[in-house]
Coordinates of C-alpha atoms and ligand atoms in Angstrom, one line a residue:
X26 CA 4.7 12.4 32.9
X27 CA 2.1 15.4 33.5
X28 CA -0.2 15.8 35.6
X29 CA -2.9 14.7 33.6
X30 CA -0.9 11.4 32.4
X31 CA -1.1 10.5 36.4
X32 CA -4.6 11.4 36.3
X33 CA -5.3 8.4 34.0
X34 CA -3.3 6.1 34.5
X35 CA -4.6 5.8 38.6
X36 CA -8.3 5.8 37.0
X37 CA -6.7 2.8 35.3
X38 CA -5.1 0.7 37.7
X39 CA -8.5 1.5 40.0
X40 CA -10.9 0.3 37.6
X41 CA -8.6 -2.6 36.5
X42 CA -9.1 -6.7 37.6
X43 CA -5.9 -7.3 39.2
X44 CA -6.4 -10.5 37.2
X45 CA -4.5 -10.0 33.5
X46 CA -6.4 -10.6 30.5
X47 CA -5.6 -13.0 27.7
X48 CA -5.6 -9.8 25.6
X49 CA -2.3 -8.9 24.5
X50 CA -1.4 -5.8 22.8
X51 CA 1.1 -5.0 20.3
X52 CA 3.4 -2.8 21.2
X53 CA 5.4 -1.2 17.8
X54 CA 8.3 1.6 18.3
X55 CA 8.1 3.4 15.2
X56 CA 7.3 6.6 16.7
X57 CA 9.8 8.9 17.7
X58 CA 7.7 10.5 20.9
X59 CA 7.5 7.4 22.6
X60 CA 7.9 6.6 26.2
X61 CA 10.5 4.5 27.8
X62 CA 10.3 0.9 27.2
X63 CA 10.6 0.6 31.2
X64 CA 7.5 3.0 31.2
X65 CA 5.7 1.3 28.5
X66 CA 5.9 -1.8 29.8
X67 CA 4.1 0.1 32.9
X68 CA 1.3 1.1 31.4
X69 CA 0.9 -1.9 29.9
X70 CA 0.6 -3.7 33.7
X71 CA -1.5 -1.4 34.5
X72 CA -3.6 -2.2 31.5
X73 CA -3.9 -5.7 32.5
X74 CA -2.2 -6.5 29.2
X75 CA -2.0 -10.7 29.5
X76 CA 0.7 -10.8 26.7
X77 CA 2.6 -8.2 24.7
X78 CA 4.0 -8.5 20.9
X79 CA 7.1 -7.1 19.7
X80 CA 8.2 -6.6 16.4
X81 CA 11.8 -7.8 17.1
X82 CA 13.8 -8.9 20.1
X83 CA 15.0 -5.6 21.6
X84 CA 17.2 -6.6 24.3
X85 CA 16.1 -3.6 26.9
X86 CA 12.9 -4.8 26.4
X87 CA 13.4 -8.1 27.2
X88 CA 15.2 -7.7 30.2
X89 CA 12.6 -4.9 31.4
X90 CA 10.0 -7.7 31.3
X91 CA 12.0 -10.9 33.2
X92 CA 9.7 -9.3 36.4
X93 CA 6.4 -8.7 34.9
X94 CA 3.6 -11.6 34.4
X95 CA 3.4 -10.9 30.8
X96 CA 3.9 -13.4 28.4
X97 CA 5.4 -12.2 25.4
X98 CA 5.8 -12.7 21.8
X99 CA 9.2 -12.2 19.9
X100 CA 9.8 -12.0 16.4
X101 CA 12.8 -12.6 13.8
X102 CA 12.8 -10.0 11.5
X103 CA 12.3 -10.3 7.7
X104 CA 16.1 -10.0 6.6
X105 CA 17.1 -12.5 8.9
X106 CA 15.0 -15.5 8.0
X107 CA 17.3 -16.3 4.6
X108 CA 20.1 -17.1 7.3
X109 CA 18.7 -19.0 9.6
X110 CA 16.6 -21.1 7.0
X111 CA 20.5 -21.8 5.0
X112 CA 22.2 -22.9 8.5
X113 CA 21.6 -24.6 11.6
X114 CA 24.6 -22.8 13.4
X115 CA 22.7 -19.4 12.5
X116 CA 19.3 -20.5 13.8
X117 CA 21.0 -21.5 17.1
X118 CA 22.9 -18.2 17.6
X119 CA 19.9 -16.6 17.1
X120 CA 17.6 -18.9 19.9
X121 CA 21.2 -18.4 22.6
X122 CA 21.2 -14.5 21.9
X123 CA 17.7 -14.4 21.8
X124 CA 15.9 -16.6 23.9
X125 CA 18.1 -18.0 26.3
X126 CA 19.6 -14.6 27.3
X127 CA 16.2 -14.0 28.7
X128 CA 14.3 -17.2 29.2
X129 CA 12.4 -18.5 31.5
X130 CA 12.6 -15.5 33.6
X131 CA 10.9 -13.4 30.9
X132 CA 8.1 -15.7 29.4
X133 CA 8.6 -15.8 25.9
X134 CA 6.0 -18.2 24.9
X135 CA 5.8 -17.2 20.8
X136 CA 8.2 -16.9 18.7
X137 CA 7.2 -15.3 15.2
X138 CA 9.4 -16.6 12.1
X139 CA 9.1 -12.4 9.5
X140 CA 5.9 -10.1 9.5
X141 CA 3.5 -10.5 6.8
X142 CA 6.2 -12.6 4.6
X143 CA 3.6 -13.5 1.7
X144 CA 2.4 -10.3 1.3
X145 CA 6.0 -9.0 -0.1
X146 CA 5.3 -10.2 -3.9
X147 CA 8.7 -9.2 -5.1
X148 CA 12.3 -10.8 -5.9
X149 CA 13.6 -10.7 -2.7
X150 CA 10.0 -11.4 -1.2
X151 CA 9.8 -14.6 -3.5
X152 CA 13.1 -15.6 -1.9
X153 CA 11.8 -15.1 1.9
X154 CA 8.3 -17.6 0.7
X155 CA 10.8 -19.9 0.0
X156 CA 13.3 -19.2 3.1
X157 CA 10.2 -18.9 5.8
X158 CA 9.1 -22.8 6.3
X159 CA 13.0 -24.2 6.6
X160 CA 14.0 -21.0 9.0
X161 CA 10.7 -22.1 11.2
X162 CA 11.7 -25.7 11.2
X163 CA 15.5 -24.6 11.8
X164 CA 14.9 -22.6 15.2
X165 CA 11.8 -25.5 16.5
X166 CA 15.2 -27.6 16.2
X167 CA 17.0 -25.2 18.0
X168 CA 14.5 -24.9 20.9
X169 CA 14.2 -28.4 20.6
X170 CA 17.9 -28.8 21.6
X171 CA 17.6 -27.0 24.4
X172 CA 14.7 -28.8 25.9
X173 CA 12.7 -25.7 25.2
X174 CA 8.8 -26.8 24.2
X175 CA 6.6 -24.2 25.8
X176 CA 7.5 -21.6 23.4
X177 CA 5.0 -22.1 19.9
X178 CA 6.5 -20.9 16.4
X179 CA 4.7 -19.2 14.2
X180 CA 4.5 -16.5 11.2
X181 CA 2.0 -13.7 11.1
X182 CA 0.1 -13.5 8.0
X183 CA -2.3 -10.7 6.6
X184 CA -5.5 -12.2 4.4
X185 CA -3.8 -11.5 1.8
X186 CA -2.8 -14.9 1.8
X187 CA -6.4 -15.9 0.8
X188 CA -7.4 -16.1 -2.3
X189 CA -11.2 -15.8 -1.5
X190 CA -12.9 -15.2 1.4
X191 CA -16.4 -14.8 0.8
X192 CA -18.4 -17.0 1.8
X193 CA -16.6 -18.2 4.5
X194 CA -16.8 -21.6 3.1
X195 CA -15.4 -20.5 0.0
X196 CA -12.3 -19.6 1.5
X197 CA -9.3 -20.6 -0.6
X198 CA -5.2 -20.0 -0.2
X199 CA -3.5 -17.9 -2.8
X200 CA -2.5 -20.3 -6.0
X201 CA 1.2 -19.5 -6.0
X202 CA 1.9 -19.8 -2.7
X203 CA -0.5 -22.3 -1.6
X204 CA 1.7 -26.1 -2.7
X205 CA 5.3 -24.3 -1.8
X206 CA 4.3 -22.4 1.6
X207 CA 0.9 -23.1 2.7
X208 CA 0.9 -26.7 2.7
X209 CA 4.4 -27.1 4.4
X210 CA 4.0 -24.5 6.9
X211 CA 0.5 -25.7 7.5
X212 CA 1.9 -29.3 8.2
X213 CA 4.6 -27.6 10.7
X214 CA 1.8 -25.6 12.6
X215 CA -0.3 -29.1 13.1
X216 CA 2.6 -31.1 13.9
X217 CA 4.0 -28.6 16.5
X218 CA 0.7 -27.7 17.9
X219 CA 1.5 -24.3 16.6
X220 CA -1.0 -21.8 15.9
X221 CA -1.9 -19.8 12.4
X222 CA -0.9 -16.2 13.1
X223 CA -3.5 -13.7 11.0
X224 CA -3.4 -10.8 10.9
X225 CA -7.1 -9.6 10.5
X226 CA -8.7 -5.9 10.4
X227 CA -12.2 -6.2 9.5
X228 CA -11.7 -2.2 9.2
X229 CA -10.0 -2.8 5.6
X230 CA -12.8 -4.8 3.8
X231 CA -15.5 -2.6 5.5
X232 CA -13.6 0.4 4.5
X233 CA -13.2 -0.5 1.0
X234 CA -16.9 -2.3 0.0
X235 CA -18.9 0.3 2.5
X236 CA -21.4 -0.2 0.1
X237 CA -22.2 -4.2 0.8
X238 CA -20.8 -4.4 3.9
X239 CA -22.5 -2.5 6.8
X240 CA -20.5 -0.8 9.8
X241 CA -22.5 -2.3 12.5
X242 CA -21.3 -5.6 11.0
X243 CA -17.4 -4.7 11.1
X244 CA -18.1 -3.2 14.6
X245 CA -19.7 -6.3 16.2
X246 CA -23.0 -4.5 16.6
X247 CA -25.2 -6.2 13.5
X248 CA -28.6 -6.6 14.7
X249 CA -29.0 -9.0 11.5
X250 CA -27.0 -12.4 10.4
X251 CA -25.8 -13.2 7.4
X252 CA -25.8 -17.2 6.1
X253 CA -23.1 -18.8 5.0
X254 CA -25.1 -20.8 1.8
X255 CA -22.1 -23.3 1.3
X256 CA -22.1 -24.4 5.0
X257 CA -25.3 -23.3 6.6
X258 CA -23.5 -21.1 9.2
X259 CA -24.7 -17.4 9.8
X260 CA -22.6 -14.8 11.0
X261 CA -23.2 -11.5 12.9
X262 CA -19.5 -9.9 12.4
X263 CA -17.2 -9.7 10.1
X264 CA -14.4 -10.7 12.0
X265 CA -16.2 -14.2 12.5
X266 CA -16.5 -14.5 8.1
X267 CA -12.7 -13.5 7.8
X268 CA -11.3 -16.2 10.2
X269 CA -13.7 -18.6 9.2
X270 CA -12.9 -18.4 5.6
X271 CA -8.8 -18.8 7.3
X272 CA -10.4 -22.1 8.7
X273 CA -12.2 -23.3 5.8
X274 CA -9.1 -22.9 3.5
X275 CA -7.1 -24.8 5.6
X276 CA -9.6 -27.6 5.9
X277 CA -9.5 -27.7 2.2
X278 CA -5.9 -29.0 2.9
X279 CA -6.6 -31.3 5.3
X280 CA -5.8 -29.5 8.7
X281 CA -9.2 -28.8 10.4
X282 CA -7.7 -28.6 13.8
X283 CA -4.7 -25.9 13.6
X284 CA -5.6 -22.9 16.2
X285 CA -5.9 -19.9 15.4
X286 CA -4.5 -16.6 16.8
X287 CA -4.9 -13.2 16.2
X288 CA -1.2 -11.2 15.9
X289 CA -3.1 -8.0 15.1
X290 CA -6.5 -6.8 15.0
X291 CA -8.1 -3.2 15.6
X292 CA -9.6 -0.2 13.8
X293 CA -7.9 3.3 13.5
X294 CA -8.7 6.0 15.5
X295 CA -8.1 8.6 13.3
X296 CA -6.8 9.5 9.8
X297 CA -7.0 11.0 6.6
X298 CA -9.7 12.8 5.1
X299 CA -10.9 10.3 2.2
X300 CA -10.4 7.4 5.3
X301 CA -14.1 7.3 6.1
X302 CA -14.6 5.3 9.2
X303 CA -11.5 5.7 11.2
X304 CA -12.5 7.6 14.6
X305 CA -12.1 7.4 18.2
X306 CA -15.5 6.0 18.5
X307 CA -15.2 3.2 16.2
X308 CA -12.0 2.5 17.1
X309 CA -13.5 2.1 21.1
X310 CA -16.7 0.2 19.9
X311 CA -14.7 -2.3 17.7
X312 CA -11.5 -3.0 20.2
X313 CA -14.8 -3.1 23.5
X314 CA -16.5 -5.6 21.7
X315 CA -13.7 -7.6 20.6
X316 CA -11.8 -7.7 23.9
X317 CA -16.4 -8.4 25.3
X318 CA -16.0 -11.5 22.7
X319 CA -12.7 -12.7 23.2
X320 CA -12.5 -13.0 27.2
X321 CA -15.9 -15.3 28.1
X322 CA -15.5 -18.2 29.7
X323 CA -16.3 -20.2 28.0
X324 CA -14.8 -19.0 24.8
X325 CA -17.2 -17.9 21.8
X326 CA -15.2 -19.2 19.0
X327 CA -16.3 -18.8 15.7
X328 CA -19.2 -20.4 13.9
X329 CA -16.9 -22.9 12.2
X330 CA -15.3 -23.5 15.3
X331 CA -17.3 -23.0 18.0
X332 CA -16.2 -22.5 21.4
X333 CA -12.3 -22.7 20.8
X334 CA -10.1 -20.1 22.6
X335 CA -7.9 -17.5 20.7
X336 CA -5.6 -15.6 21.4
X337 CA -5.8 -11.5 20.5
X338 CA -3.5 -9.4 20.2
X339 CA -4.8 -5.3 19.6
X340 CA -2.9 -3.1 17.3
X341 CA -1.6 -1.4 19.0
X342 CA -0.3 0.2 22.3
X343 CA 0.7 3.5 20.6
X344 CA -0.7 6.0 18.0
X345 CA 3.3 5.7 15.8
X346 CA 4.0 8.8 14.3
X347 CA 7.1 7.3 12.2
X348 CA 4.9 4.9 10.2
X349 CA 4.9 5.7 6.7
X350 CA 1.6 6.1 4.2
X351 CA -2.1 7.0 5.1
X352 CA -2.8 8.7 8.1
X353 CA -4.7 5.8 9.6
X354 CA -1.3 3.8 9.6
X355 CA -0.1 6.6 12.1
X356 CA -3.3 5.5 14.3
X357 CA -3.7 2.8 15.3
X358 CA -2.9 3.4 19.3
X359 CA -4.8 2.7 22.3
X360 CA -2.7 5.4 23.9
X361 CA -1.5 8.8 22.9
X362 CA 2.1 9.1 22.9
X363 CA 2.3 10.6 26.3
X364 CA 0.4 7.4 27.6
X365 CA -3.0 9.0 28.2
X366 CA -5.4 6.4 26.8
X367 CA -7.2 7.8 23.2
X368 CA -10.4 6.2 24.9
X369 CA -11.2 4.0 27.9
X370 CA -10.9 0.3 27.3
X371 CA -10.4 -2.5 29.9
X372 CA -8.6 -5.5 28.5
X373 CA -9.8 -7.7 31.1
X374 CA -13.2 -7.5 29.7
X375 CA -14.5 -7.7 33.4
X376 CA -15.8 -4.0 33.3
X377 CA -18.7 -3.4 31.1
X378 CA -17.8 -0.2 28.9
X379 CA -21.2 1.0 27.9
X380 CA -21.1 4.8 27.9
X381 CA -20.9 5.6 24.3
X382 CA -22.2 8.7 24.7
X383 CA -19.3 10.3 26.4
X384 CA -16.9 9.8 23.1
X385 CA -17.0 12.2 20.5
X386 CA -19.6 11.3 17.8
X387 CA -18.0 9.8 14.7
X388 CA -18.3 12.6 12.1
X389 CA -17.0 10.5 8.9
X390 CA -18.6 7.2 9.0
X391 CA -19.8 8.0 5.0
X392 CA -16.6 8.5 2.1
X393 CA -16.1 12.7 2.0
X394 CA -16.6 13.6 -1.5
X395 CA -15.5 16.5 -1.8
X396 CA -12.4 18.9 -2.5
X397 CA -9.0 18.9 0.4
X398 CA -5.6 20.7 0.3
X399 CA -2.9 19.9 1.9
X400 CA -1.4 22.2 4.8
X401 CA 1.4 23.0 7.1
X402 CA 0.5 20.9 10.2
X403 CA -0.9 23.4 13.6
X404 CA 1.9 21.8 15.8
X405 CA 4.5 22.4 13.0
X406 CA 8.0 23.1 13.8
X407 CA 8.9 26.3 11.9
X408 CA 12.6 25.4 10.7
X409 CA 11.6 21.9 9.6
X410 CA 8.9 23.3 7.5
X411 CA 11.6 26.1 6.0
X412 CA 13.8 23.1 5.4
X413 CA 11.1 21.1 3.8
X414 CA 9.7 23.5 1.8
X415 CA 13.3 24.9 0.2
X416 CA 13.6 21.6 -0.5
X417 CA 11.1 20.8 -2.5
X418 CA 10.9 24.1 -4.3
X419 CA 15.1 22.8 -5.2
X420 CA 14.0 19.5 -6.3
X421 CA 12.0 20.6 -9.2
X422 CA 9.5 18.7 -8.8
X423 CA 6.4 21.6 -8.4
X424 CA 6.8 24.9 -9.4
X425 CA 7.3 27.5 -6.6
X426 CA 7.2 30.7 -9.0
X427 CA 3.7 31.9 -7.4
X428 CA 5.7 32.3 -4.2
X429 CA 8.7 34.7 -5.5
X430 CA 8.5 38.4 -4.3
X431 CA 5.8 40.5 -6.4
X432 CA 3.9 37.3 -7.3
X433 CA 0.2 36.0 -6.6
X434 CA 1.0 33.5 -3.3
X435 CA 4.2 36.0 -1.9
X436 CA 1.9 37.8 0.5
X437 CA 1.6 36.8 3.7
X438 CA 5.0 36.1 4.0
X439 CA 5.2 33.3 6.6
X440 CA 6.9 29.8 5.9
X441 CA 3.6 28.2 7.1
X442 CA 1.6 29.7 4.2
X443 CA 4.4 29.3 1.6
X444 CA 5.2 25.6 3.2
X445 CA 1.0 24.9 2.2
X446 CA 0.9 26.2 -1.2
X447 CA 3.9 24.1 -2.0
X448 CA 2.8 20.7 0.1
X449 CA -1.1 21.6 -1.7
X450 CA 1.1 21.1 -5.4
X451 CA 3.3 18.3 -4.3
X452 CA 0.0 16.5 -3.3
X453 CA -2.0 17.3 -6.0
X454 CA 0.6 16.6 -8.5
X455 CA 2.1 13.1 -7.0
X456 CA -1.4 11.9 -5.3
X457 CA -2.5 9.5 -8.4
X458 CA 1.6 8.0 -8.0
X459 CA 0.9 7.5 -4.2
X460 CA 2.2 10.4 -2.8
X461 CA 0.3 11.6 0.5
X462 CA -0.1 14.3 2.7
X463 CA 2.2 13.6 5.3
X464 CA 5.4 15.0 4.8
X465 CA 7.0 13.3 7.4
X466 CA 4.1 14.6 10.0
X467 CA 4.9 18.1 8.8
X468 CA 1.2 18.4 7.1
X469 CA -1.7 17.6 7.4
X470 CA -5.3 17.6 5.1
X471 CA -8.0 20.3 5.2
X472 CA -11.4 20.7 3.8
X473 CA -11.3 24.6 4.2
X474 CA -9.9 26.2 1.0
X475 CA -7.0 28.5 1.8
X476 CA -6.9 30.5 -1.5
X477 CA -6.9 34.0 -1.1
X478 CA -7.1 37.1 -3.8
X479 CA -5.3 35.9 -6.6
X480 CA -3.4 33.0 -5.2
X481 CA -5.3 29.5 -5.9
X482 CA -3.8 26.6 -4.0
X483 CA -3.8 23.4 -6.0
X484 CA -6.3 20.6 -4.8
X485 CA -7.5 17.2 -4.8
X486 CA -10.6 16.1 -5.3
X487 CA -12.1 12.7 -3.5
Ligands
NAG527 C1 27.1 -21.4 9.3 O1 27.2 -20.3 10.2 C2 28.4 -20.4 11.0 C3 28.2 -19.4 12.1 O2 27.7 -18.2 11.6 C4 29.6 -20.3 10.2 O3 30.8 -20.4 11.0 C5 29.6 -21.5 9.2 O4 30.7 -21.4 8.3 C6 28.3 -21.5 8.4 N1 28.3 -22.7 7.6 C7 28.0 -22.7 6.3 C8 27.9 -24.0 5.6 O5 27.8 -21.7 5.7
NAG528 C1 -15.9 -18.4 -4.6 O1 -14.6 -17.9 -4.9 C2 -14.4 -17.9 -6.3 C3 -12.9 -17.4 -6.5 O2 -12.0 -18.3 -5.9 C4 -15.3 -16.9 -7.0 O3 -15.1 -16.9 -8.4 C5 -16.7 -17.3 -6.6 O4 -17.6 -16.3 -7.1 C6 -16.9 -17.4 -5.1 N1 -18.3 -17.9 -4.8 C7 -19.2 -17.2 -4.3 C8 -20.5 -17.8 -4.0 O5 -19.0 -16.0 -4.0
NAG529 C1 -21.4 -4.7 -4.0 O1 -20.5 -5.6 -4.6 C2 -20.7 -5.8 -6.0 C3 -19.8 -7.0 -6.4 O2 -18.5 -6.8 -5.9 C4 -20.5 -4.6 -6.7 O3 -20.6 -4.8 -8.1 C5 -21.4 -3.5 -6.2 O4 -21.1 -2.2 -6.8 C6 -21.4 -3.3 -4.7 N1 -22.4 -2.5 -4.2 C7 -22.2 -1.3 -3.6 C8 -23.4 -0.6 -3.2 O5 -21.1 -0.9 -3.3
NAG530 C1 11.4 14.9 -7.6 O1 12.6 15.3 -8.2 C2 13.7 14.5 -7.9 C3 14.9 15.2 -8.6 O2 14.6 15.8 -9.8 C4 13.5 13.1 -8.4 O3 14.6 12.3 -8.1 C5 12.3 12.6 -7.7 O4 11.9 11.3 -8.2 C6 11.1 13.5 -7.9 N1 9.9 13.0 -7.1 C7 8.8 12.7 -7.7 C8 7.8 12.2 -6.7 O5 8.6 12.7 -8.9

């Protein structure tokens, strides 16, 4: 760790409650600059994380946290949840190997049955909708068996699973999933005592309807309300409508009572250029105010269910550099890589965070319109871009004729250059089939056009 890692991390564990917060962060590994999990699971102590979320059941991990306070949150992953919803001997296996091998000294307390299952509209997803209720009901019987109670099962969900959400009291489950998975898994939840696992980034629905929606009202800082004309309620956030409209659609069912948690909320701290919105200082107002709202005692709640606890859990501990698609997905981190926190945050909520002058000013709160080129990232390592750009010139796919000897883009020779010209075509080309600018963290976007004399790189225009 550097010097300047030490640095912040003491600031941290000064400022810090010794007290740990009911805020529990998500701590993803898809990032291949990452710390230890033994030092991870340091800085998240330090951070007064109350409860951590993993996105398996990594057994290094497990073991690392049998001395910490933390509760924690383990998950079955997608592919296995046809198993254990076909046999009872499977589902067991997986509660010895997985829970018992670490319970009760490390205090698993959730158990998460697939990520996002219903948002997977394929063959193999329609199979998993149909698996996910049976393989929740098959490890409850497992714990069950082992006298385990104390540990709740659940399934995180994204909002795509609603059908409608606005107004809040016009909030509505998906048609085709809401008779074969809704209402079973919905009956399991209540019966169990469970809790409904959602998923919920108010940063997608601002960032997508900027135009009706306003920031302040995604970043908890709306000086107006907006009323609810179906049930009288107003609202002065927009994470308030989204999980309201969760607990209107499931009243609709009959369950009024299920509780709700939060598997992953946040807002990106950086990203791509057409991802208005996603900066350091959003990102620091919207996880302050959240972790402000979700630690008073007593708890807020929501309009439609006022003062009724629930559990958070912030996306996510790292900025992931392996995560695939726009550059927001890669972050999403309250800590760089290196474990230097992106901005200061105190999860305990006890330390008021009010100086909102020392982050850098947001700069792209308003959509870029505007032309962007793709180049060879700054940071760059020179044989992996050689490698990448020979092989796309191999592939066929754009033409790298400009950059033969003699021609327009030839001059200056230097892999970076020639690497740009060829990730500018790729992107321009492939952008409206969903290619990106990413190039496995190789590039990265610009506004500044790098054509020079005769040689035009190709662009995109947002
Ligand atoms: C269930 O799984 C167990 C252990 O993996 C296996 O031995 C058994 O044959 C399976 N039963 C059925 C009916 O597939
Ligand atoms: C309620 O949702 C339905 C779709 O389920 C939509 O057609 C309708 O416009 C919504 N009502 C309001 C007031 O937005
Ligand atoms: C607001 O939403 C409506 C209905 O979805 C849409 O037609 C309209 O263009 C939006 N207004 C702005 C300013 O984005
Ligand atoms: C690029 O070319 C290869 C081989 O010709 C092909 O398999 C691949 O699908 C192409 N990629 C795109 C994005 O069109």
């Amino acid at each position: 760790m550097g010097t300047l890692a030490m640095f912040f991390v003491c600031l941290l564990s000064l400022s810090g409650a010794r007290a740990s917060s009911n805020i529990g962060v998500n701590y993803g590994q898809l990032g291949n600059n990452l710390p230890s999990p033994y030092r991870s699971i340091e800085l998240l102590t330090t951070m007064n994380a109350g409860r951590v979320k993993l996105y398996d059941s990594n057994p290094e991990i497990l073991r690392l946290l049998s001395t910490s306070k933390i509760q924690v949150s383990i998950m079955i992953q997608n592919h296995e949840i046809a198993g254990i919803a076909s046999n009872q001997s499977i589902a067991d296996e997986w509660v010895r190997n997985n829970v018992l091998s670490y319970y009760p000294e490390t205090k698993i307390r959730y158990l998460l049955v697939g990520n996002e299952v219903l948002s997977y509209n394929s063959e193999q997803g329609h199979q998993m909708w149909h698996d996910l209720v049976p393989a929740m009901r098959s490890i409850k019987r497992s714990l069950k068996a082992q006298d385990i109670h104390n540990i709740k099962i659940g399934t995180p969900l994204a909002m795509d699973v609603l059908q409608s959400t606005f107004p809040p009291s016009n909030g509505t489950f998906r048609s085709d999933i809401i008779d074969t998975v809704i209402a079973p898994m919905l009956e399991f939840l209540d019966r169990t005592n469970s809790f409904f696992f959602i998923d919920a980034y108010p940063y997608f629905p601002w960032s997508q309807d900027p135009g009706n929606i306003s920031l302040d009202f995604a970043l908890f800082r709306g000086t107006s309300t907006i009323r609810d004309p179906g049930s009288g309620l107003t609202y002065t956030n927009l994470l308030d409508q989204m999980l309201d409209s969760l607990i209107f659609a499931m009243s609709k069912l009959g369950f009024s009572n299920i509780q709700l948690a939060i598997a992953e909320t946040g807002w990106p701290n950086s990203g791509d250029i057409e991802e208005h919105g996603a900066n350091i200082f959003n990102a620091a107002t919207y996880n302050r105010n959240l972790i402000n709202r979700m630690t008073t005692n007593p708890p807020l709640g929501t309009p439609a269910r006022p003062r009724v606890s629930i559990p958070t859990f912030i996306f996510s501990l790292f900025n992931e550099n392996q995560k695939t698609g726009p550059g927001t997905e890669r972050h999403w981190g309250l800590l760089h890589p290196d474990g230097t926190p992106i901005y200061e945050i105190d999860l305990t909520g006890k330390k008021p965070l009010t100086d909102f002058a020392s982050l850098p000013a947001p700069k792209n709160n308003v959509p870029y319109r505007g032309k962007v080129w793709c180049m060879a990232a700054k940071d760059a390592n020179e044989m992996e871009l050689a490698a990448a750009l020979n092989y796309a010139c191999n592939q066929g796919n754009v033409s790298c004729d400009a950059l033969a000897p003699g021609r327009e883009c030839y001059a200056p020779v230097s892999v970076a250059d020639h690497a740009s010209y060829v990730f500018s075509s790729y992107w321009a080309k492939f952008r409206n089939e969903g290619g990106t600018c990413h190039f496995n963290g190789l590039a990265e976007q610009s506004t500044t056009d790098p054509s020079h004399g005769s040689c035009r790189y190709p662009e995109v225009s947002i």
